[in-house]
XYZ file of C-alpha atoms in Angstrom:
572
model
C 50.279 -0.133 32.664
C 48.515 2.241 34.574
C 48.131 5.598 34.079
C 48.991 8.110 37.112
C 46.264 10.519 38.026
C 46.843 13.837 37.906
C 47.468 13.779 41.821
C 50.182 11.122 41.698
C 53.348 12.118 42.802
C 55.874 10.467 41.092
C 58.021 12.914 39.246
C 59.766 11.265 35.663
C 63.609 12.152 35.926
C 64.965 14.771 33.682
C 68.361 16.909 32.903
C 69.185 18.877 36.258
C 67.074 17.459 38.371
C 67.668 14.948 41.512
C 66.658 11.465 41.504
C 63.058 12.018 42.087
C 63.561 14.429 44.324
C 61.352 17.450 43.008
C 64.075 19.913 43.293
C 65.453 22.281 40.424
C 69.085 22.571 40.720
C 71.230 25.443 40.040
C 71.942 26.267 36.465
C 75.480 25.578 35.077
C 75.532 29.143 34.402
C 73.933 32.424 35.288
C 70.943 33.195 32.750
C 71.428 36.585 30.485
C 74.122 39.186 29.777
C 76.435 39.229 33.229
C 77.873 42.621 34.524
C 81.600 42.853 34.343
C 82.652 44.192 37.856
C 85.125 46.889 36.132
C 82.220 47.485 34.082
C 80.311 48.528 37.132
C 83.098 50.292 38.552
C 83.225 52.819 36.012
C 79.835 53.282 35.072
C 79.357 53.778 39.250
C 82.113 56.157 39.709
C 80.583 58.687 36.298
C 77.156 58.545 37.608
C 77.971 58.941 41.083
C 75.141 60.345 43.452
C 73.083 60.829 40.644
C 69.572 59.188 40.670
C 68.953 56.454 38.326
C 65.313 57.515 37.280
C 64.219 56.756 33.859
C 64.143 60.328 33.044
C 67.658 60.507 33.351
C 68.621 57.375 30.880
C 70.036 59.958 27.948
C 71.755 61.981 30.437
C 73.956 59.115 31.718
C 74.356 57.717 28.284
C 75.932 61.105 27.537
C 77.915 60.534 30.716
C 79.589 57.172 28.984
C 79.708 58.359 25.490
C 81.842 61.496 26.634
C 84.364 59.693 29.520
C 84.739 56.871 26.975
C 83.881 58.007 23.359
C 81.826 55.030 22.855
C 78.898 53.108 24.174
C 80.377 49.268 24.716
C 78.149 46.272 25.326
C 79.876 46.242 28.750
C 78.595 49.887 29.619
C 75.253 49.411 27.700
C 74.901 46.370 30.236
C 76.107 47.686 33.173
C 73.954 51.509 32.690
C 70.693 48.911 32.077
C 71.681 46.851 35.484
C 72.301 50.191 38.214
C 68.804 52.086 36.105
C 67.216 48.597 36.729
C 65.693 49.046 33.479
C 65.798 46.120 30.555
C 68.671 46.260 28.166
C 66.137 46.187 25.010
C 65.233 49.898 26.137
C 68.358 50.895 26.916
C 69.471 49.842 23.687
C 66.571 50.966 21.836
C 67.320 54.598 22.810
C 70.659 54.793 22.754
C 70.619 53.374 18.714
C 68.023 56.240 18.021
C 70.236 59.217 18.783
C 73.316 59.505 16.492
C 75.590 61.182 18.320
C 76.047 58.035 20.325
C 78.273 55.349 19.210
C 77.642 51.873 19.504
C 80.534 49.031 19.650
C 79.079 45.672 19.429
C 80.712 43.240 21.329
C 83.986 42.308 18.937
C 83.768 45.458 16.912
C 86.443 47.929 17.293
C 85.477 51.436 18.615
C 85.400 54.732 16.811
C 89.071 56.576 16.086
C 90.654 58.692 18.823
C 89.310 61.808 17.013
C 85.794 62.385 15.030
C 85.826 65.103 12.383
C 81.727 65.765 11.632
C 81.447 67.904 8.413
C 78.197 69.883 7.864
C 76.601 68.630 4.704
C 73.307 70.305 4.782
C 72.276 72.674 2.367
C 74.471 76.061 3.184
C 77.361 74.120 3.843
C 77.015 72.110 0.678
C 76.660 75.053 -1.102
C 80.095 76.238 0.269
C 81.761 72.923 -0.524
C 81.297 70.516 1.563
C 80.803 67.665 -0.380
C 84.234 67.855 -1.422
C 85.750 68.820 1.823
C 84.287 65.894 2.875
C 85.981 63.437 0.282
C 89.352 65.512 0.395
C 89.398 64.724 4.475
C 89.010 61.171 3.950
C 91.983 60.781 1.361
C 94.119 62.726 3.916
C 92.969 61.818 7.315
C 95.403 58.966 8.864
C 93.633 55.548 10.563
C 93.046 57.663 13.944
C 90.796 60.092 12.551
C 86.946 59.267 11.552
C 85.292 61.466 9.287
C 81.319 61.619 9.185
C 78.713 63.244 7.457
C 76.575 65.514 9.587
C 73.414 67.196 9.354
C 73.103 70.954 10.154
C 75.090 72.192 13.368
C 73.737 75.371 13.738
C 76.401 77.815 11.451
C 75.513 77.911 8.298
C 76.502 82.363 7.785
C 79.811 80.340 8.228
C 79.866 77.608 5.653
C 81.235 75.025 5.799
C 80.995 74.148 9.225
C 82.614 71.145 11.141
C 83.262 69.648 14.416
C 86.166 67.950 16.148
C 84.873 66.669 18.979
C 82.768 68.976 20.908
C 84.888 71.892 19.097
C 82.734 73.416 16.562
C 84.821 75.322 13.824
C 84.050 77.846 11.129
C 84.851 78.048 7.263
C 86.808 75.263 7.785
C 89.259 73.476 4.721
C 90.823 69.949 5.556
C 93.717 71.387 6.344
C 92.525 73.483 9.446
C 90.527 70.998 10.443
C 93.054 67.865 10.117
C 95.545 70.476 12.748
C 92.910 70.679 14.935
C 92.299 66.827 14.974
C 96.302 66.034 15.461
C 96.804 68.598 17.959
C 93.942 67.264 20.021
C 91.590 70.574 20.045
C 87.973 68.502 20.524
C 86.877 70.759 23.325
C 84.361 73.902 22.822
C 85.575 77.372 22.469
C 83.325 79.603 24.931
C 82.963 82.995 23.351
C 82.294 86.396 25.624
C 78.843 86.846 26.887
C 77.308 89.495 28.934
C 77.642 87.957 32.853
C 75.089 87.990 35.658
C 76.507 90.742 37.083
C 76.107 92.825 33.866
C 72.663 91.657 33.587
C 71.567 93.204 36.807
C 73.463 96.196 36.413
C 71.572 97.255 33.528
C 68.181 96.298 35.152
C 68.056 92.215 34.709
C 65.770 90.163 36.778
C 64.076 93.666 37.807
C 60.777 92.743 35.772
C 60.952 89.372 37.378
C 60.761 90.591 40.892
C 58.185 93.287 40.339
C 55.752 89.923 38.768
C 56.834 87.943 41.739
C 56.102 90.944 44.258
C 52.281 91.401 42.410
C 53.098 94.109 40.126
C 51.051 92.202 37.433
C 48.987 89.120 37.236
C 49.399 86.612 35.203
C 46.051 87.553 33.377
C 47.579 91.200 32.547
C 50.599 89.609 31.312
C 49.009 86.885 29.112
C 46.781 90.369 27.767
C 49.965 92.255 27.484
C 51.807 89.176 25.026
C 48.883 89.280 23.240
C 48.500 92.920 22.758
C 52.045 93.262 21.210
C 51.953 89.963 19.195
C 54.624 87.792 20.473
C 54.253 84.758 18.707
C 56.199 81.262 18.913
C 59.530 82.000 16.784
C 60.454 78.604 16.921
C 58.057 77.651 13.604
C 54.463 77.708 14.666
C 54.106 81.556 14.971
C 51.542 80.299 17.786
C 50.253 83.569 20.470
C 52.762 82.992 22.979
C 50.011 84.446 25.485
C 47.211 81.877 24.411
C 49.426 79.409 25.404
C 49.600 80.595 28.846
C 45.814 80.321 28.834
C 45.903 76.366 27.893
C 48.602 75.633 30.245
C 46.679 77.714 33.479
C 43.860 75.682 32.712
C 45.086 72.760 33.452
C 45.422 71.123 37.297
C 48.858 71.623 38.677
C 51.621 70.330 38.741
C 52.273 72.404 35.446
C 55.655 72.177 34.040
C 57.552 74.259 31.873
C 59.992 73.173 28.319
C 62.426 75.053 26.421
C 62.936 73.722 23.208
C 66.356 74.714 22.443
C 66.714 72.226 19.362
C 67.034 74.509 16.305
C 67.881 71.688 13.844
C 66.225 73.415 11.113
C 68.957 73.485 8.017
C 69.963 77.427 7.952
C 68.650 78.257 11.834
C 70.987 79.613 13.943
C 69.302 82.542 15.821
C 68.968 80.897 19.141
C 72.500 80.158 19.282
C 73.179 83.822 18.710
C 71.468 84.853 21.691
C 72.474 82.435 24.156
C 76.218 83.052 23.225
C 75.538 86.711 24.417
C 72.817 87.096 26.498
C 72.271 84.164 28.150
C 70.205 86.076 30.937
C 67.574 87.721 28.975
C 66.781 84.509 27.959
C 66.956 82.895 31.503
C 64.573 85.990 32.882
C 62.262 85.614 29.960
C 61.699 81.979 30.595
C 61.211 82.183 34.704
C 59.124 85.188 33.632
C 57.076 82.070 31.367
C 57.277 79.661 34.556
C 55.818 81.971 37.130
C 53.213 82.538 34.803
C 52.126 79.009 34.411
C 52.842 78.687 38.171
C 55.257 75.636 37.068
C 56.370 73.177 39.375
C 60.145 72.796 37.169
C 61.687 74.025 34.159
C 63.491 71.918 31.831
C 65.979 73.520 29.089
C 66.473 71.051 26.093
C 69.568 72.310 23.878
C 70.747 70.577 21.298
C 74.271 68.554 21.709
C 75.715 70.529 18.724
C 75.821 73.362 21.105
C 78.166 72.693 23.878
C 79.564 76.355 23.950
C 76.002 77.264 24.886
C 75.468 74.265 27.304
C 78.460 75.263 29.402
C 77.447 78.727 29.323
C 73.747 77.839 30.796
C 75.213 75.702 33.197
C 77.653 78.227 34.535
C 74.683 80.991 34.522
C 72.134 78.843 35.791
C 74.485 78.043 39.071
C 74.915 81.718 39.544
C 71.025 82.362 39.981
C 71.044 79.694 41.998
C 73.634 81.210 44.113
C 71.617 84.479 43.831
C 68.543 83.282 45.565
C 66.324 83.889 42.117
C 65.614 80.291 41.911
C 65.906 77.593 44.070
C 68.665 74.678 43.603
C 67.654 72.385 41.111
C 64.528 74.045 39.930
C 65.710 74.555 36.262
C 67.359 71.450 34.719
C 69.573 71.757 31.756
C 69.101 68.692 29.335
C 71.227 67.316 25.965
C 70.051 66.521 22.992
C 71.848 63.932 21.236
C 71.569 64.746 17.605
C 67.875 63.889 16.294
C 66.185 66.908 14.251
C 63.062 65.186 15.190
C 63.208 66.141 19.136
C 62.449 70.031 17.347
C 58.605 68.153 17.506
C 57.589 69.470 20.753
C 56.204 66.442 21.886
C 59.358 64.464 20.598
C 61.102 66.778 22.930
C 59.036 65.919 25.504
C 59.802 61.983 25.346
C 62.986 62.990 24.795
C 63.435 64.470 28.175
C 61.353 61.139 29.759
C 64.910 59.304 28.383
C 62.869 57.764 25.662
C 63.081 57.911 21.985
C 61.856 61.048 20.416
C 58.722 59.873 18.547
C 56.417 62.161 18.052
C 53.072 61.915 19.854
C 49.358 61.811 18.341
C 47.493 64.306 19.081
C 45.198 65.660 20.624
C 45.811 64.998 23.757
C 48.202 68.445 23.018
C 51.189 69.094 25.436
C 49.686 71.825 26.829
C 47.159 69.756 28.257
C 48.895 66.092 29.006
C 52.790 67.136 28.233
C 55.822 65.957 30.536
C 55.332 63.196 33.131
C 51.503 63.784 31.755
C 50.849 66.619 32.955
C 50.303 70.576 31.409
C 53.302 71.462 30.501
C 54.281 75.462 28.490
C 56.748 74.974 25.843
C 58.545 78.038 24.356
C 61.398 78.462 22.117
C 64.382 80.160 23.248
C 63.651 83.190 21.095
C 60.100 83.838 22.225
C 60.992 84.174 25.802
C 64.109 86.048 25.429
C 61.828 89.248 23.992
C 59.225 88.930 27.660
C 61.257 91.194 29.632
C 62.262 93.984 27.305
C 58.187 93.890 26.663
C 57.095 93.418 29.824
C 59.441 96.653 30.805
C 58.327 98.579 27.796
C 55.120 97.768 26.913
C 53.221 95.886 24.821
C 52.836 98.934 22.238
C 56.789 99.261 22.138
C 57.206 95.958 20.727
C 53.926 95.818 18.274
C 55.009 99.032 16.549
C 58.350 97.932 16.014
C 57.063 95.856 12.946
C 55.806 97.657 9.773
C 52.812 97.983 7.683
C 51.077 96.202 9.711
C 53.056 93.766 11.108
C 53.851 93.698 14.844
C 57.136 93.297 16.513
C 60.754 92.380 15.583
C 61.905 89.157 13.670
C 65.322 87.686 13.974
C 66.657 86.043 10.529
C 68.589 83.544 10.271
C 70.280 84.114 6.880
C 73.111 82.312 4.973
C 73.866 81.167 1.679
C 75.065 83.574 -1.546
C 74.649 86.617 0.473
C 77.478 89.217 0.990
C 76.973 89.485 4.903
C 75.238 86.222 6.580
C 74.562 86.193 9.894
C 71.371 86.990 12.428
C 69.368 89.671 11.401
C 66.937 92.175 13.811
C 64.477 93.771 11.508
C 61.075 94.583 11.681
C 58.105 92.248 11.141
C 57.037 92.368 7.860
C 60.615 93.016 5.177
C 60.661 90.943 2.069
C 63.478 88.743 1.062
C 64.592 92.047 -1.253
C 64.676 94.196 1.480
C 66.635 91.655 3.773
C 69.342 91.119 1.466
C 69.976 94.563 0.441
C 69.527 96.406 3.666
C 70.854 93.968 6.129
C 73.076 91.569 4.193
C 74.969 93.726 1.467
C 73.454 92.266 -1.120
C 74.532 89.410 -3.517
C 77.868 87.767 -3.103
C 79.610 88.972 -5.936
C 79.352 86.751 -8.805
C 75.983 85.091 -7.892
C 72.522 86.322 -9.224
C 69.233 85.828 -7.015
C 67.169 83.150 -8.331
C 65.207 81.484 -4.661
C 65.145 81.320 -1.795
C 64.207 78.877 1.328
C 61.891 81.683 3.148
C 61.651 79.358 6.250
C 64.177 76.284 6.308
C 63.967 72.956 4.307
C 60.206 72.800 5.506
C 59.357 76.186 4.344
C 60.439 75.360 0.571
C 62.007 76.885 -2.230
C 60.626 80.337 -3.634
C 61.485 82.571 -6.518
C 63.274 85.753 -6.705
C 60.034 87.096 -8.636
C 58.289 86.529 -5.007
C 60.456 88.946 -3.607
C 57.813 91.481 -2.079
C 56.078 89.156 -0.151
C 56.657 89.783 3.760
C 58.564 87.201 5.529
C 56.346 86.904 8.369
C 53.320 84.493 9.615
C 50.137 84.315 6.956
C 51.271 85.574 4.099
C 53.561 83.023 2.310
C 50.941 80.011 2.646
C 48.874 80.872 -0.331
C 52.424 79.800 -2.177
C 52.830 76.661 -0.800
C 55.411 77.790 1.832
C 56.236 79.496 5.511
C 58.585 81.303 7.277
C 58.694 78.757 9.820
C 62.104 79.636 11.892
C 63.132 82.183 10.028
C 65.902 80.386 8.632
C 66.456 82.032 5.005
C 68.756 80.393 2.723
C 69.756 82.580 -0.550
C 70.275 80.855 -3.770
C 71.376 81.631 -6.751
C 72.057 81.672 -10.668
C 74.797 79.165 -10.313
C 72.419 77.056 -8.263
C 70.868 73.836 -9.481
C 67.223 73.813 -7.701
C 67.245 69.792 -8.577
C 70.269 69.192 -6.635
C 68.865 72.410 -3.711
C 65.943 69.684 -3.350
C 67.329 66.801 -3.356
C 69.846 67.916 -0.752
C 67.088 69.074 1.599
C 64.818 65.712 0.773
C 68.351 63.863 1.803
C 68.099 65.753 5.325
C 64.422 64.251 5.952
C 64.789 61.088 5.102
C 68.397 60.692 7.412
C 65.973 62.220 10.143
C 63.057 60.736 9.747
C 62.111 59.351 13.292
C 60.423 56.088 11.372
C 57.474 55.812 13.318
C 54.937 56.321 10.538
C 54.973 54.790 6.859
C 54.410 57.556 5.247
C 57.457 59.732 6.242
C 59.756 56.532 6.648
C 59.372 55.410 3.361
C 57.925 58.388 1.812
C 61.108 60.487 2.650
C 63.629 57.386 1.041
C 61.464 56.930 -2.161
C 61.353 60.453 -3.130
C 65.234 60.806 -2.788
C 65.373 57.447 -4.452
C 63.223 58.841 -7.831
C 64.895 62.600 -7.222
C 68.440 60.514 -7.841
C 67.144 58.852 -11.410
C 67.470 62.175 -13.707
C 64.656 62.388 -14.793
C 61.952 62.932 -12.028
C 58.398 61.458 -12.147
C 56.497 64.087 -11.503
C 53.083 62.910 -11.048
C 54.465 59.803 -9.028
C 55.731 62.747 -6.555
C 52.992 64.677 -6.366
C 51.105 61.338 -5.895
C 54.078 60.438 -2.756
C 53.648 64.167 -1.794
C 50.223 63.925 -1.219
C 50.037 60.662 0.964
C 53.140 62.094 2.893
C 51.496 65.701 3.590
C 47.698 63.524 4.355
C 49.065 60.800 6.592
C 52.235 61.706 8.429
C 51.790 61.805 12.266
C 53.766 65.090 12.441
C 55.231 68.221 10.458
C 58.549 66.643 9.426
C 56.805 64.444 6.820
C 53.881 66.711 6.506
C 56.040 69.824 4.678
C 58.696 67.304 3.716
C 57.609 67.353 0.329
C 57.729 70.984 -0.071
C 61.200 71.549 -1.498
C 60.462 68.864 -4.600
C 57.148 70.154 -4.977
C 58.324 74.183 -5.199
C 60.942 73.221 -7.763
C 57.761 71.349 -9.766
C 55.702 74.855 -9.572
C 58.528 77.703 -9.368
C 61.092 76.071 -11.348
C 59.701 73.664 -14.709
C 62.390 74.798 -17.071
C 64.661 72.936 -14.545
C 63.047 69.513 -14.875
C 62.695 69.788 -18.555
């Protein structure tokens, strides 16, 4: 038999094909996942005239997940189809955050109501672990109860969430009312109004920059003069960042990184519940600066009080000419500690996971869509105009023996008064919790403290003179971080303090680098057996602090190690 040459044209007959005619006929059945036309209904009628950039991918998802209370397969589908993106990415993002919930196709959904309980480290220390158990014995087949990291209210341990209704000092009894009656929607507290604002002089210090008062060049002088740092944990000169980002080629953007999901922080919260426009002046005061093309606000989803407010404030600048329509865009997190990573923040707001980015390249230099971009925490901004309308020398001498400026301290835990506190730069732990806190809760003893958050570690109460600002707690190991203080004391177990806090870093490890992934589950692992192996920590510690692409596993190992130095007699 002869063979045919590679020109012949005889075609062999197979499956789905003609006779030797050549001709591929339709499939039996449409290839991949196919889009339910209810599906696309409803997915169409909650996104609406909105555009379906990539950018935008978390904000829609948020769109579902609060019409529905769920993410199906359906929707999943559907959001993946109108973004004309492919369902691997819109799956892989949507799995990363955990305040959405996915239903597999065949799975039942979530219960009508979601009760989150606080279980980081001030809440546990109020009782939380038990609330938790004592809601599930008592909570009926239409109420889910979950374990949550921090939500931002730890002076009012324990703190939980029905819905998007965030409640205080809550028992299972208060909270399983609020879950029968329905109550899932946020309380919005009094804040001082745009009107108010400008009555007392907002937005003045704003005009008089836009209208050539200043330069930017005096202002970046005048930051640096009276010592405004980041406040969000870097402590970085808020003016030298202006200087990085100018030096860049437009367009420049700006970020607010309104994601305090540091255990114990709660400060930012604070303000934006009350003066929502000092902030908003501070941080237009930041993008005319930078000359930025757009602002972008990321606040975390455990603040939906403070999202509404924005919203509702940001309209009425709108409506007053300061800024045009559009200019500032208001985005949610959706519960990852890890978007607190400025550059994680940054992906974030592309609609992407929130992994962490190598550097350099640093964000001032190649940040959102690649370009410059400023990023300030909420706090830092919110002190430009009362500077920029005082002076530089009015803020740096509000600070003491040496120190310059005022710190806000987020303090909770066995203290008589928790809350925010406004003192000077440069008070010691002592001096917070007598002067500003009324001292011990009565009963409890001081034995530590966390000086700056889970990151910042655990000190002793013999290192009580040591100022809680920038510089002076490293040589122990520790920082203040975001001045999120956490008192413990006599009747506190620093084993269990650490292993708590280690528990919070390995749930939010973003997994993108070995060493925090598993670094952050084998340390809680050997922290659980009794008796811990000290020198395999230190050993795990070590490769964790050298290796880890960003600060979460970097100072994860701080808590474990502090109790190793400050507190032996416990691991004996």
């Amino acid at each position: 038999m002869n063979k045919q040459s590679p020109s012949s044209s005889f075609t062999p007959k197979r499956p789905g094909r003609g006779a030797g005619d050549g001709k591929r006929k339709a499939r039996g059945f449409p290839k991949g996942r196919q889009i339910e036309p209810g599906a696309l209904e409803e997915v169409r009628a909650l996104l609406g005239d909105a555009p379906r950039r990539r950018d935008l991918l978390i904000e829609h998802l948020h769109l579902i997940q609060d019409q529905y209370g769920q993410l199906s397969a359906r929707h999943l589908a559907t959001l993946a189809h109108e973004m004309k993106m492919a369902m691997a990415e819109v799956y892989e993002v949507a799995t990363f955050y955990d305040h959405f919930d996915i239903v597999k196709e065949g799975e039942e959904g979530p219960a009508d109501v979601t009760i989150r309980v606080c279980e980081s480290i001030s809440c546990a220390l109020a009782g939380s672990e038990d609330l938790i158990e004592d809601l599930k014995k008592k909570a009926g087949k239409d109420v889910r109860v979950v374990h949550a990291p921090c939500m931002g209210r730890c002076h009012c341990a324990p703190a939980a969430a029905v819905g998007k209704n965030y409640l205080d000092n809550v028992t299972a009894e208060t909270l399983l009312t609020a879950a029968q009656a329905k109550e899932v929607l946020p309380t919005i507290p009094d804040y001082q109004s745009y009107d108010d604002y400008v009555e007392e002089g907002g937005y003045k210090t704003l005009k008089s920059l836009r209208d050539g008062a200043k330069t930017p060049e005096d202002v970046i002088e005048e930051l640096l003069e009276a010592g405004l740092r980041g406040l969000g944990g870097a402590g970085f000169p808020s003016g030298q960042k202006w200087k990085f980002v100018r030096a860049g080629s437009a367009p420049r953007y700006m970020c607010i990184n309104g994601d305090e999901g540091e255990p114990g922080t709660f400060k930012d919260r604070h303000y934006l519940e009350r003066r929502p426009h000092q902030f908003l002046e501070g941080m237009l005061i930041g993008a005319w600066g930078v000359d930025a093309a757009k602002v972008y606000i990321y606040m975390r989803d455990e603040y939906p009080a403070v999202l509404k407010i924005l919203a509702r404030e940001i309209a009425a600048i709108e409506a007053a000419g300061i800024i045009e329509v559009g200019y500032v865009e208001l985005r949610r997190g959706a519960g990852a500690y890890i978007c607190g990573e400025e550059s994680a923040m940054i992906e974030s707001i592309e609609g992407k996971r929130g992994l962490p980015r190598h550097r350099p390249p640093y964000v001032a230099q190649v940040g959102l869509f690649d370009q410059p971009t400023l990023v300030h925490n909420v706090e830092t901004v919110y002190w430009m105009p009362p500077i920029l309308a005082n002076g530089a020398e009015w803020f740096a001498s509000q600070g003491k023996e040496g120190h310059k400026g005022l710190r806000s301290y987020s303090v909770s835990g066995r203290v008589k008064q928790p809350g925010v506190k406004l003192t000077p730069a440069g008070v010691t732990i002592r001096e917070l919790i007598e002067d500003y806190c009324g001292g011990m809760a009565d009963g409890h003893a001081f034995k530590g403290y966390l000086p700056g958050g889970p990151s910042g570690g655990i000190l002793p109460a013999s290192l009580d003179n040591l100022p809680l600002d920038f510089g002076q707690l490293e040589k122990h190991g520790s920082f203040v971080g975001s001045h999120a203080v956490v008192v413990l004391s006599d009747q506190d177990d620093m084993r269990d303090v650490a292993h708590n806090l280690l528990r919070f870093f390995a749930h939010e490890s973003c997994g993108q680098c070995t060493p925090c992934r598993v670094g952050c589950e084998k340390a809680v692992k050997i922290m659980e057996g009794g008796d811990w192996d000290q020198d395999l920590l230190k050993d795990l510690s070590q490769a964790m602090a050298d290796a880890s692409i960003c600060g979460l596993g970097q100072a994860a190992p701080n808590p474990m190690l502090s109790v190793m130095k400050f507190f032996p007699e416990e691991l004996a």
